[in-house]
CSV table of C-alpha atoms in Angstrom, one decimal:
chain,number,residue,atom,x,y,z
D,174,MET,CA,7.3,9.0,-44.0
D,175,GLU,CA,4.2,7.5,-42.6
D,176,PHE,CA,5.8,5.6,-39.7
D,177,LYS,CA,7.7,8.7,-38.6
D,178,ARG,CA,4.6,10.8,-38.7
D,179,ILE,CA,2.6,8.4,-36.6
D,180,ILE,CA,5.3,8.0,-34.0
D,181,GLU,CA,5.6,11.8,-33.7
D,182,GLU,CA,1.9,12.3,-33.4
D,183,LYS,CA,1.6,9.6,-30.8
D,184,SER,CA,4.5,11.0,-28.9
D,185,LYS,CA,2.7,14.2,-27.7
D,186,LYS,CA,-0.2,12.2,-26.3
D,187,ALA,CA,2.1,9.6,-24.8
D,188,TRP,CA,3.9,12.2,-22.6
D,189,GLU,CA,0.5,13.3,-21.3
D,190,ILE,CA,-1.0,10.0,-20.3
D,191,TYR,CA,1.7,7.4,-19.7
D,192,ILE,CA,4.4,7.0,-17.0
D,193,PRO,CA,7.7,7.9,-18.7
D,194,HIS,CA,10.6,5.5,-19.2
D,195,LEU,CA,8.5,2.5,-18.4
D,196,SER,CA,7.1,-0.1,-21.0
D,197,ILE,CA,5.5,-3.5,-20.9
D,198,ASP,CA,6.4,-6.4,-23.2
D,199,CYS,CA,4.3,-9.5,-23.4
D,200,VAL,CA,5.3,-13.0,-24.3
D,201,VAL,CA,1.9,-14.6,-25.2
D,202,PHE,CA,2.0,-18.4,-25.3
D,203,GLY,CA,-0.6,-20.5,-27.0
D,204,PHE,CA,-0.7,-24.3,-27.7
D,205,GLN,CA,-2.0,-25.7,-31.0
D,206,ASP,CA,-1.4,-28.9,-33.0
D,207,SER,CA,1.1,-30.2,-30.4
D,208,SER,CA,3.2,-27.0,-30.8
D,209,LEU,CA,3.9,-24.2,-28.3
D,210,LYS,CA,3.5,-20.9,-30.1
D,211,VAL,CA,4.2,-17.2,-29.3
D,212,LEU,CA,2.4,-14.1,-30.5
D,213,VAL,CA,4.6,-11.7,-32.6
D,214,THR,CA,3.8,-8.6,-34.6
D,215,LYS,CA,5.6,-7.2,-37.6
D,216,MET,CA,6.3,-3.5,-37.9
D,217,LYS,CA,5.3,-1.9,-41.2
D,218,GLU,CA,8.3,0.4,-41.5
D,219,ASN,CA,11.2,-2.0,-41.3
D,220,ASN,CA,9.7,-5.5,-41.4
D,221,LEU,CA,11.1,-6.2,-37.9
D,222,TRP,CA,9.3,-8.7,-35.7
D,223,ALA,CA,8.5,-7.7,-32.1
D,224,LEU,CA,6.7,-8.9,-29.0
D,225,PRO,CA,3.4,-7.1,-28.4
D,226,GLY,CA,3.9,-4.3,-25.9
D,227,GLY,CA,2.8,-0.9,-24.7
D,228,TYR,CA,3.0,1.6,-21.8
D,229,VAL,CA,1.5,2.1,-18.4
D,230,LEU,CA,-1.2,4.8,-17.9
D,231,LYS,CA,-0.8,7.2,-15.1
D,232,THR,CA,-4.0,5.9,-13.7
D,233,GLU,CA,-3.4,2.1,-13.7
D,234,ASN,CA,-1.2,-0.5,-12.2
D,235,ILE,CA,1.0,-2.7,-14.3
D,236,LYS,CA,-1.3,-5.7,-14.4
D,237,GLU,CA,-4.1,-3.5,-15.6
D,238,ALA,CA,-1.8,-2.1,-18.3
D,239,ALA,CA,-0.8,-5.6,-19.5
D,240,ASN,CA,-4.4,-6.6,-19.6
D,241,ARG,CA,-5.4,-3.6,-21.6
D,242,ILE,CA,-2.5,-4.1,-24.0
D,243,LEU,CA,-3.4,-7.7,-24.6
D,244,HIS,CA,-7.1,-7.1,-24.9
D,245,GLN,CA,-6.3,-4.6,-27.7
D,246,ARG,CA,-4.2,-7.2,-29.5
D,247,THR,CA,-6.3,-10.3,-29.0
D,248,GLY,CA,-9.9,-9.3,-28.1
D,249,ALA,CA,-9.5,-11.6,-25.1
D,250,ASP,CA,-10.3,-10.8,-21.4
D,251,ASN,CA,-9.3,-12.5,-18.2
D,252,ILE,CA,-6.0,-13.6,-19.8
D,253,TYR,CA,-3.7,-15.5,-17.4
D,254,LEU,CA,-0.8,-13.0,-16.9
D,255,GLN,CA,2.4,-13.1,-14.8
D,256,GLN,CA,5.1,-10.5,-14.5
D,257,PHE,CA,8.4,-12.2,-14.6
D,258,ARG,CA,11.3,-9.7,-14.9
D,259,VAL,CA,12.3,-6.1,-15.6
D,260,PHE,CA,14.7,-5.5,-18.5
D,261,SER,CA,16.8,-2.4,-17.8
D,262,ASP,CA,20.0,-2.4,-19.8
D,263,LEU,CA,21.1,1.0,-21.0
D,264,ASN,CA,20.3,1.6,-24.7
D,265,ARG,CA,18.1,-1.5,-24.9
D,266,SER,CA,15.6,0.4,-27.0
D,267,GLU,CA,16.5,4.1,-27.5
D,268,GLY,CA,19.0,3.5,-30.3
D,269,PHE,CA,16.2,2.2,-32.4
D,270,PHE,CA,14.8,5.7,-32.8
D,271,GLU,CA,18.0,7.6,-33.5
D,272,ASN,CA,16.6,9.3,-36.5
D,273,PHE,CA,14.0,11.0,-34.4
D,274,ASP,CA,14.0,14.3,-32.5
D,275,ASN,CA,15.4,13.9,-28.9
D,276,THR,CA,12.1,14.9,-27.4
D,277,ILE,CA,10.2,12.0,-28.9
D,278,TRP,CA,8.6,9.7,-26.4
D,279,ASN,CA,10.0,6.5,-27.9
D,280,LYS,CA,13.6,7.8,-28.0
D,281,GLN,CA,13.8,8.0,-24.2
D,282,ARG,CA,15.4,5.3,-22.1
D,283,PHE,CA,12.8,2.6,-21.4
D,284,LEU,CA,12.9,-0.1,-18.7
D,285,SER,CA,10.5,-2.8,-19.7
D,286,ILE,CA,8.5,-5.1,-17.5
D,287,GLY,CA,8.1,-8.5,-19.0
D,288,PHE,CA,4.8,-10.4,-18.6
D,289,TYR,CA,4.1,-13.8,-19.9
D,290,ALA,CA,0.5,-14.7,-20.8
D,291,LEU,CA,-1.1,-18.1,-21.3
D,292,VAL,CA,-4.1,-18.1,-23.6
D,293,ASP,CA,-6.5,-20.7,-25.0
D,294,TYR,CA,-5.5,-20.6,-28.6
D,295,SER,CA,-9.0,-20.9,-29.9
D,296,ASN,CA,-10.3,-17.9,-28.0
D,297,VAL,CA,-8.1,-15.3,-29.6
D,298,ASN,CA,-8.7,-12.9,-32.5
D,299,LEU,CA,-5.6,-11.2,-33.5
D,300,VAL,CA,-5.6,-7.5,-34.3
D,301,ILE,CA,-3.0,-5.4,-36.2
D,302,ASP,CA,-2.5,-1.8,-35.3
D,303,GLU,CA,-1.4,1.4,-37.0
D,304,ILE,CA,2.3,0.6,-37.1
D,305,SER,CA,2.2,-3.1,-37.7
D,306,ASP,CA,1.1,-5.1,-40.7
D,307,ALA,CA,1.1,-8.6,-39.2
D,308,CYS,CA,0.2,-10.2,-35.9
D,309,GLU,CA,0.9,-14.0,-36.0
D,310,TRP,CA,1.5,-17.1,-33.9
D,311,LYS,CA,4.9,-18.6,-34.5
D,312,ALA,CA,6.1,-21.9,-33.1
D,313,ILE,CA,8.8,-21.3,-30.5
D,314,ASP,CA,11.4,-23.3,-32.5
D,315,GLU,CA,10.6,-21.2,-35.6
D,316,LEU,CA,10.7,-17.7,-34.2
D,317,PRO,CA,11.8,-15.0,-36.6
D,318,GLU,CA,14.6,-12.6,-35.6
D,319,LEU,CA,13.1,-10.2,-33.0
D,320,MET,CA,14.0,-6.5,-32.6
D,321,MET,CA,15.7,-4.8,-29.7
D,322,ASP,CA,16.2,-7.3,-26.7
D,323,HIS,CA,12.9,-9.1,-27.4
D,324,ARG,CA,14.6,-12.4,-28.1
D,325,ARG,CA,16.2,-12.2,-24.6
D,326,ILE,CA,12.8,-11.4,-23.1
D,327,PHE,CA,11.3,-14.4,-24.9
D,328,ASP,CA,14.1,-16.7,-23.7
D,329,LYS,CA,13.6,-15.5,-20.1
D,330,ALA,CA,9.8,-16.0,-20.3
D,331,LEU,CA,10.3,-19.6,-21.5
D,332,SER,CA,12.8,-20.5,-18.8
D,333,THR,CA,10.5,-19.0,-16.2
D,334,LEU,CA,7.6,-21.1,-17.5
D,335,ARG,CA,9.9,-24.2,-17.1
D,336,LYS,CA,10.7,-23.3,-13.5
D,337,GLN,CA,7.1,-22.5,-12.6
D,338,LEU,CA,5.5,-25.6,-14.2
D,339,ASN,CA,5.1,-27.2,-10.7
D,340,HIS,CA,3.8,-24.0,-9.1
D,341,LYS,CA,1.5,-22.3,-11.6
D,342,PRO,CA,-1.6,-23.5,-13.5
D,343,ILE,CA,0.3,-23.6,-16.8
D,344,GLY,CA,-1.3,-26.6,-18.4
D,345,TYR,CA,-4.7,-25.5,-17.3
D,346,ASN,CA,-4.4,-22.2,-19.1
D,347,LEU,CA,-2.8,-23.4,-22.3
D,348,LEU,CA,-4.9,-26.4,-23.1
D,349,PRO,CA,-8.6,-26.3,-24.2
D,350,GLU,CA,-11.1,-27.4,-21.6
D,351,LYS,CA,-11.0,-31.0,-22.8
D,352,PHE,CA,-7.8,-32.6,-23.8
D,353,THR,CA,-6.1,-36.0,-24.3
D,354,MET,CA,-3.3,-37.4,-22.2
D,355,PRO,CA,-0.8,-37.3,-25.2
D,356,GLU,CA,-1.6,-33.6,-25.6
D,357,LEU,CA,-0.9,-32.9,-21.9
D,358,GLN,CA,2.4,-34.9,-22.1
D,359,LYS,CA,3.4,-33.1,-25.3
D,360,LEU,CA,2.9,-29.7,-23.6
D,361,TYR,CA,5.1,-30.8,-20.6
D,362,GLU,CA,7.8,-32.1,-23.0
D,363,ILE,CA,7.9,-28.9,-24.9
D,364,ILE,CA,8.1,-26.7,-21.8
D,365,LEU,CA,10.7,-28.9,-20.1
D,366,ASP,CA,12.5,-29.5,-23.4
D,367,LYS,CA,12.9,-33.2,-22.9
D,368,LYS,CA,11.2,-36.5,-23.8
D,369,LEU,CA,9.2,-38.0,-21.0
D,370,ASN,CA,8.5,-41.7,-20.6
D,371,ARG,CA,4.8,-42.2,-21.3
D,372,GLY,CA,4.2,-44.7,-18.5
D,373,ASN,CA,5.9,-42.6,-15.9
D,374,PHE,CA,4.2,-39.4,-16.9
D,375,TYR,CA,0.7,-41.1,-16.8
D,376,ARG,CA,1.4,-42.6,-13.4
D,377,LYS,CA,2.7,-39.4,-11.9
D,378,ILE,CA,0.0,-37.1,-13.3
D,379,LEU,CA,-2.7,-39.5,-12.2
D,380,ARG,CA,-1.2,-39.9,-8.7
D,381,TYR,CA,-1.7,-36.1,-8.2
D,382,ASP,CA,-5.4,-36.7,-8.7
D,383,ILE,CA,-5.9,-33.4,-10.5
D,384,LEU,CA,-7.6,-34.7,-13.7
D,385,ILE,CA,-11.1,-35.9,-14.3
D,386,LYS,CA,-11.5,-38.6,-17.0
D,387,LEU,CA,-14.6,-37.8,-19.1
D,388,ASP,CA,-17.1,-40.1,-20.5
D,389,GLU,CA,-16.3,-39.0,-24.0
D,390,ILE,CA,-13.6,-39.6,-26.6
D,391,ARG,CA,-12.1,-37.3,-29.2
D,392,LYS,CA,-14.3,-37.6,-32.3
D,393,GLY,CA,-13.2,-37.6,-35.9
D,394,GLY,CA,-9.7,-38.8,-35.2
D,395,ALA,CA,-7.7,-41.2,-37.4
D,396,HIS,CA,-8.0,-44.6,-35.8
D,397,LYS,CA,-7.7,-45.1,-32.1
D,398,ALA,CA,-9.9,-42.5,-30.3
D,399,PRO,CA,-8.1,-41.3,-27.2
D,400,ASP,CA,-9.8,-40.6,-23.9
D,401,LEU,CA,-10.6,-37.0,-23.0
D,402,TYR,CA,-9.7,-35.4,-19.6
D,403,GLN,CA,-10.3,-32.1,-17.9
D,404,PHE,CA,-8.6,-30.5,-14.9
D,405,ASP,CA,-10.3,-30.8,-11.5
D,406,VAL,CA,-9.8,-27.0,-10.8
D,407,GLU,CA,-10.2,-27.2,-7.0
D,408,LYS,CA,-7.8,-30.1,-6.5
D,409,PHE,CA,-5.4,-28.6,-9.0
D,410,GLN,CA,-5.3,-25.2,-7.2
D,411,LEU,CA,-4.7,-27.0,-3.9
D,412,ALA,CA,-1.9,-29.1,-5.3
D,413,LEU,CA,-0.2,-26.0,-6.8
D,414,GLU,CA,-0.2,-24.2,-3.4
D,415,ASN,CA,2.3,-26.7,-2.2
D,416,GLY,CA,3.9,-27.2,-5.6
D,417,PHE,CA,4.2,-30.6,-7.2
D,418,SER,CA,7.0,-32.1,-5.2
D,419,GLU,CA,8.2,-34.6,-7.7
D,420,GLY,CA,10.3,-34.0,-10.8
D,421,TRP,CA,9.2,-35.0,-14.3
E,1073,MET,CA,11.8,20.9,10.4
E,1074,GLU,CA,14.9,18.9,9.7
E,1075,PHE,CA,13.3,15.9,7.8
E,1076,LYS,CA,11.3,18.2,5.5
E,1077,ARG,CA,14.4,20.3,4.7
E,1078,ILE,CA,16.5,17.3,3.9
E,1079,ILE,CA,13.7,15.8,1.6
E,1080,GLU,CA,13.3,19.2,-0.2
E,1081,GLU,CA,17.0,19.6,-0.7
E,1082,LYS,CA,17.5,16.0,-2.0
E,1083,SER,CA,14.5,16.5,-4.3
E,1084,LYS,CA,16.2,18.9,-6.7
E,1085,LYS,CA,19.2,16.6,-7.1
E,1086,ALA,CA,17.0,13.6,-7.5
E,1087,TRP,CA,15.1,15.0,-10.5
E,1088,GLU,CA,18.5,15.5,-12.2
E,1089,ILE,CA,20.1,12.2,-11.7
E,1090,TYR,CA,17.5,9.5,-11.2
E,1091,ILE,CA,14.8,7.9,-13.5
E,1092,PRO,CA,11.5,9.4,-12.2
E,1093,HIS,CA,8.7,7.3,-10.8
E,1094,LEU,CA,10.9,4.2,-10.2
E,1095,SER,CA,12.3,3.0,-6.9
E,1096,ILE,CA,14.0,-0.1,-5.6
E,1097,ASP,CA,13.2,-1.8,-2.3
E,1098,CYS,CA,15.5,-4.5,-0.9
E,1099,VAL,CA,14.6,-7.4,1.4
E,1100,VAL,CA,17.9,-8.3,2.8
E,1101,PHE,CA,18.0,-11.7,4.5
E,1102,GLY,CA,20.7,-12.9,6.9
E,1103,PHE,CA,20.9,-16.0,9.0
E,1104,GLN,CA,22.2,-15.9,12.6
E,1105,ASP,CA,21.8,-18.0,15.8
E,1106,SER,CA,19.3,-20.3,14.0
E,1107,SER,CA,17.1,-17.4,13.0
E,1108,LEU,CA,16.3,-15.8,9.6
E,1109,LYS,CA,16.6,-12.1,9.9
E,1110,VAL,CA,15.8,-9.1,7.7
E,1111,LEU,CA,17.4,-5.7,7.5
E,1112,VAL,CA,15.1,-2.7,8.4
E,1113,THR,CA,15.8,1.0,9.0
E,1114,LYS,CA,13.9,3.4,11.2
E,1115,MET,CA,13.2,6.9,9.9
E,1116,LYS,CA,14.0,9.8,12.3
E,1117,GLU,CA,11.0,11.8,11.6
E,1118,ASN,CA,8.2,9.5,12.4
E,1119,ASN,CA,9.8,6.4,13.9
E,1120,LEU,CA,8.4,4.2,11.1
E,1121,TRP,CA,10.4,1.1,10.0
E,1122,ALA,CA,11.1,0.6,6.4
E,1123,LEU,CA,13.0,-1.7,4.0
E,1124,PRO,CA,16.2,-0.2,2.7
E,1125,GLY,CA,15.6,1.3,-0.7
E,1126,GLY,CA,16.6,4.0,-3.3
E,1127,TYR,CA,16.4,5.1,-6.9
E,1128,VAL,CA,17.9,4.2,-10.3
E,1129,LEU,CA,20.5,6.5,-11.7
E,1130,LYS,CA,20.0,7.5,-15.3
E,1131,THR,CA,23.3,5.9,-16.1
E,1132,GLU,CA,22.8,2.4,-14.5
E,1133,ASN,CA,20.7,-0.7,-14.8
E,1134,ILE,CA,18.5,-1.9,-11.9
E,1135,LYS,CA,21.0,-4.5,-10.7
E,1136,GLU,CA,23.7,-1.9,-10.5
E,1137,ALA,CA,21.3,0.4,-8.6
E,1138,ALA,CA,20.4,-2.3,-6.1
E,1139,ASN,CA,24.1,-3.1,-5.6
E,1140,ARG,CA,24.9,0.5,-5.0
E,1141,ILE,CA,22.0,1.0,-2.6
E,1142,LEU,CA,23.0,-2.1,-0.5
E,1143,HIS,CA,26.7,-1.2,-0.6
E,1144,GLN,CA,25.9,2.1,1.0
E,1145,ARG,CA,23.8,0.4,3.7
E,1146,THR,CA,26.1,-2.6,4.5
E,1147,GLY,CA,29.6,-1.9,3.2
E,1148,ALA,CA,29.3,-5.2,1.4
E,1149,ASP,CA,30.1,-5.9,-2.3
E,1150,ASN,CA,29.1,-8.9,-4.5
E,1151,ILE,CA,25.9,-9.4,-2.5
E,1152,TYR,CA,23.6,-12.1,-4.0
E,1153,LEU,CA,20.7,-10.2,-5.4
E,1154,GLN,CA,17.5,-11.3,-7.3
E,1155,GLN,CA,14.7,-9.0,-8.5
E,1156,PHE,CA,11.4,-10.7,-7.8
E,1157,ARG,CA,8.5,-8.4,-8.4
E,1158,VAL,CA,7.3,-4.9,-9.4
E,1159,PHE,CA,4.9,-3.2,-6.9
E,1160,SER,CA,2.8,-0.7,-8.8
E,1161,ASP,CA,-0.5,0.0,-7.0
E,1162,LEU,CA,-1.7,3.6,-7.2
E,1163,ASN,CA,-1.0,5.7,-4.1
E,1164,ARG,CA,1.3,3.0,-2.7
E,1165,SER,CA,3.8,5.7,-1.5
E,1166,GLU,CA,2.8,9.2,-2.6
E,1167,GLY,CA,0.2,9.7,0.2
E,1168,PHE,CA,3.1,9.4,2.6
E,1169,PHE,CA,4.4,12.9,1.5
E,1170,GLU,CA,1.1,14.7,1.4
E,1171,ASN,CA,2.4,17.7,3.5
E,1172,PHE,CA,5.0,18.4,0.8
E,1173,ASP,CA,4.8,20.6,-2.3
E,1174,ASN,CA,3.5,18.7,-5.3
E,1175,THR,CA,6.8,19.2,-7.2
E,1176,ILE,CA,8.7,17.2,-4.6
E,1177,TRP,CA,10.4,14.1,-6.0
E,1178,ASN,CA,9.2,11.8,-3.3
E,1179,LYS,CA,5.6,12.8,-3.7
E,1180,GLN,CA,5.3,11.5,-7.3
E,1181,ARG,CA,3.8,8.1,-8.0
E,1182,PHE,CA,6.5,5.4,-7.6
E,1183,LEU,CA,6.6,1.9,-9.0
E,1184,SER,CA,9.0,-0.1,-6.9
E,1185,ILE,CA,11.1,-3.0,-8.1
E,1186,GLY,CA,11.6,-5.5,-5.3
E,1187,PHE,CA,15.0,-7.3,-4.9
E,1188,TYR,CA,15.8,-9.9,-2.3
E,1189,ALA,CA,19.4,-10.1,-1.1
E,1190,LEU,CA,21.1,-13.0,0.7
E,1191,VAL,CA,24.1,-12.0,2.8
E,1192,ASP,CA,26.6,-13.7,5.1
E,1193,TYR,CA,25.5,-12.1,8.3
E,1194,SER,CA,29.1,-11.8,9.6
E,1195,ASN,CA,30.3,-9.7,6.6
E,1196,VAL,CA,27.9,-6.8,7.1
E,1197,ASN,CA,28.5,-3.4,8.7
E,1198,LEU,CA,25.3,-1.5,9.0
E,1199,VAL,CA,25.2,2.2,8.2
E,1200,ILE,CA,22.5,4.8,9.1
E,1201,ASP,CA,21.8,7.7,6.7
E,1202,GLU,CA,20.6,11.3,7.0
E,1203,ILE,CA,17.0,10.4,7.5
E,1204,SER,CA,17.2,7.3,9.6
E,1205,ASP,CA,18.4,6.8,13.1
E,1206,ALA,CA,18.5,3.0,13.2
E,1207,CYS,CA,19.4,0.1,10.8
E,1208,GLU,CA,18.9,-3.3,12.4
E,1209,TRP,CA,18.4,-7.0,11.8
E,1210,LYS,CA,15.0,-8.3,13.0
E,1211,ALA,CA,14.0,-11.9,13.1
E,1212,ILE,CA,11.3,-12.5,10.5
E,1213,ASP,CA,8.8,-13.6,13.1
E,1214,GLU,CA,9.4,-10.4,15.1
E,1215,LEU,CA,9.2,-7.7,12.4
E,1216,PRO,CA,8.0,-4.3,13.5
E,1217,GLU,CA,5.2,-2.7,11.6
E,1218,LEU,CA,6.6,-1.5,8.2
E,1219,MET,CA,5.6,1.7,6.4
E,1220,MET,CA,3.8,2.0,3.0
E,1221,ASP,CA,3.4,-1.5,1.4
E,1222,HIS,CA,6.8,-2.7,2.7
E,1223,ARG,CA,5.2,-5.6,4.7
E,1224,ARG,CA,3.7,-6.9,1.4
E,1225,ILE,CA,7.0,-6.6,-0.3
E,1226,PHE,CA,8.6,-8.6,2.5
E,1227,ASP,CA,5.9,-11.3,2.4
E,1228,LYS,CA,6.3,-11.7,-1.4
E,1229,ALA,CA,10.1,-11.9,-1.0
E,1230,LEU,CA,9.8,-14.7,1.6
E,1231,SER,CA,7.3,-16.7,-0.5
E,1232,THR,CA,9.6,-16.3,-3.5
E,1233,LEU,CA,12.5,-17.6,-1.5
E,1234,ARG,CA,10.4,-20.6,-0.6
E,1235,LYS,CA,9.5,-21.4,-4.2
E,1236,GLN,CA,13.1,-20.9,-5.4
E,1237,LEU,CA,14.8,-23.0,-2.7
E,1238,ASN,CA,15.3,-25.8,-5.2
E,1239,HIS,CA,16.5,-23.5,-8.0
E,1240,LYS,CA,18.8,-20.8,-6.5
E,1241,PRO,CA,21.9,-21.1,-4.2
E,1242,ILE,CA,19.9,-19.8,-1.2
E,1243,GLY,CA,21.6,-21.9,1.5
E,1244,TYR,CA,25.0,-21.3,0.0
E,1245,ASN,CA,24.6,-17.5,0.2
E,1246,LEU,CA,23.0,-17.4,3.7
E,1247,LEU,CA,25.3,-19.7,5.6
E,1248,PRO,CA,28.9,-19.1,6.6
E,1249,GLU,CA,31.5,-21.0,4.6
E,1250,LYS,CA,31.5,-23.8,7.2
E,1251,PHE,CA,28.3,-25.0,8.8
E,1252,THR,CA,26.8,-27.9,10.6
E,1253,MET,CA,24.0,-30.1,9.3
E,1254,PRO,CA,21.5,-28.9,12.0
E,1255,GLU,CA,22.2,-25.3,10.9
E,1256,LEU,CA,21.4,-26.2,7.3
E,1257,GLN,CA,18.3,-28.1,8.3
E,1258,LYS,CA,17.1,-25.2,10.5
E,1259,LEU,CA,17.5,-22.8,7.6
E,1260,TYR,CA,15.4,-25.1,5.3
E,1261,GLU,CA,12.8,-25.4,8.0
E,1262,ILE,CA,12.5,-21.6,8.4
E,1263,ILE,CA,12.2,-20.9,4.7
E,1264,LEU,CA,9.8,-23.8,4.1
E,1265,ASP,CA,7.9,-23.0,7.3
E,1266,LYS,CA,7.7,-26.6,8.4
E,1267,LYS,CA,9.5,-29.1,10.6
E,1268,LEU,CA,11.6,-31.6,8.6
E,1269,ASN,CA,12.4,-35.1,9.7
E,1270,ARG,CA,16.1,-35.2,10.6
E,1271,GLY,CA,16.8,-38.6,9.0
E,1272,ASN,CA,15.0,-37.8,5.8
E,1273,PHE,CA,16.6,-34.4,5.4
E,1274,TYR,CA,20.1,-35.8,5.9
E,1275,ARG,CA,19.5,-38.7,3.5
E,1276,LYS,CA,18.1,-36.4,0.8
E,1277,ILE,CA,20.7,-33.7,1.1
E,1278,LEU,CA,23.6,-36.2,1.1
E,1279,ARG,CA,22.1,-38.0,-1.9
E,1280,TYR,CA,22.4,-34.8,-3.9
E,1281,ASP,CA,26.1,-35.0,-3.3
E,1282,ILE,CA,26.6,-31.2,-3.0
E,1283,LEU,CA,28.2,-31.1,0.4
E,1284,ILE,CA,31.8,-31.7,1.4
E,1285,LYS,CA,32.3,-33.1,4.9
E,1286,LEU,CA,35.3,-31.4,6.5
E,1287,ASP,CA,38.0,-32.9,8.7
E,1288,GLU,CA,37.1,-30.5,11.5
E,1289,ILE,CA,34.4,-30.0,14.1
E,1290,ARG,CA,32.9,-26.9,15.6
E,1291,LYS,CA,35.1,-25.8,18.4
E,1292,GLY,CA,33.9,-24.3,21.7
E,1293,GLY,CA,30.5,-26.0,21.6
E,1294,ALA,CA,28.6,-27.2,24.7
E,1295,HIS,CA,29.0,-31.0,24.6
E,1296,LYS,CA,28.8,-33.0,21.4
E,1297,ALA,CA,30.8,-31.2,18.8
E,1298,PRO,CA,29.0,-31.5,15.4
E,1299,ASP,CA,30.7,-32.2,12.1
E,1300,LEU,CA,31.3,-29.2,9.8
E,1301,TYR,CA,30.4,-29.1,6.1
E,1302,GLN,CA,30.8,-26.8,3.2
E,1303,PHE,CA,29.1,-26.6,-0.2
E,1304,ASP,CA,30.8,-28.2,-3.2
E,1305,VAL,CA,30.2,-25.2,-5.3
E,1306,GLU,CA,30.6,-26.8,-8.7
E,1307,LYS,CA,28.3,-29.7,-8.0
E,1308,PHE,CA,25.8,-27.4,-6.3
E,1309,GLN,CA,25.6,-25.1,-9.4
E,1310,LEU,CA,25.2,-28.1,-11.6
E,1311,ALA,CA,22.4,-29.5,-9.5
E,1312,LEU,CA,20.6,-26.2,-9.4
E,1313,GLU,CA,20.5,-25.9,-13.1
E,1314,ASN,CA,18.1,-28.8,-13.2
E,1315,GLY,CA,16.5,-27.9,-9.9
E,1316,PHE,CA,16.3,-30.3,-7.1
E,1317,SER,CA,13.6,-32.6,-8.3
E,1318,GLU,CA,12.5,-33.9,-4.9
E,1319,GLY,CA,10.3,-32.2,-2.3
E,1320,TRP,CA,11.5,-31.6,1.2
């Protein structure tokens, strides 16, 4: 059995180089075609979908570990990453490997540190690994069933994004450098899970004075070409430090 | 050397019952005499101050571990607890035990999960343990020097409290059941680290409709007896779900 052989072989090495009982799971968000998407991988063996994850080397901190894991998956560097919660229920993962020998790395109890990542969709080149045969973006409202407690990890990441929208540069990291106001509003609506009044949204976001209106418009569109904006990074950072005080 | 003997003896047991490389540190907040305080312990051996902490049993999740650790310290149950961050720098704690044998539990690399706790000051009975000779409340602006990276853990807990003030029942868990409006305002001012205009604060907090004005006044006060309030728990919970949308 190919899958079993690979797991057993990796196990020996894993005991040597990683901190035992500790894993990292990443909820990687990307924004494309007015849709918020999440990166998921499919395991060869059982066709189960999972969040991309890995372990922590004895020689690195957890942020370095998450960066390394995501670089291997996406080819991207300097990804915006935030740890958001530790998942520590008994038997959250170990039951998954019940047909393996008790000494196998993966069969131990694992506490998993959840990170969310925000990436510019266009900068990512997805990579499959030895035990997966797919690595894909899925819209958050069309996620397949996820293995272990990965659905719970995803749910918690999304609710964290919602709470942190006024404190972290979330739009800045998900949108391309230049974007239209309808795109920005759509992103906020998806994260907050509610429709926003167009006029109110424009007024509020412009009052914060964090956007620069560019002297260009989106080319090749259907009919009315919308204005393009980009974030004023300095003003945006300053505004985030206090948090945006107003609701949306 | 008493300290060394105790550590060595506890080490054997620790390897048996706890998950290795993982610790928990708790930033316990209490509010008394218009002052926000934090629980710290002093180690016998070296007179260094530390946050109360411990390890995770192989048979419990991290919230159960934090509850058990705080119960041992304070005698209190049902303490309001929130995990807020994992601290994982290399050599954040292991250097502290350099005079010990390499096999000693405490000398391993530890990643520490930070919890903050909010307790009703009057419900707590502090307990010292074998390796500490003091366990005290200190005002947050009069904290002694803390060992290892405990100052950083405290700083992060406080900034988390600040960001979560509109999303978590922080006032509800820190104040006694009945409190005055000046006490509530003072608590908000300390957590937000800024003076608030009295009239604006009253107007905003009353507009949220989360307080019940009681038919009693604080007895035994100096001159003008202030009105007493308590939280309307149901309305407060409902309001927190959306987050208070307005700034303070």
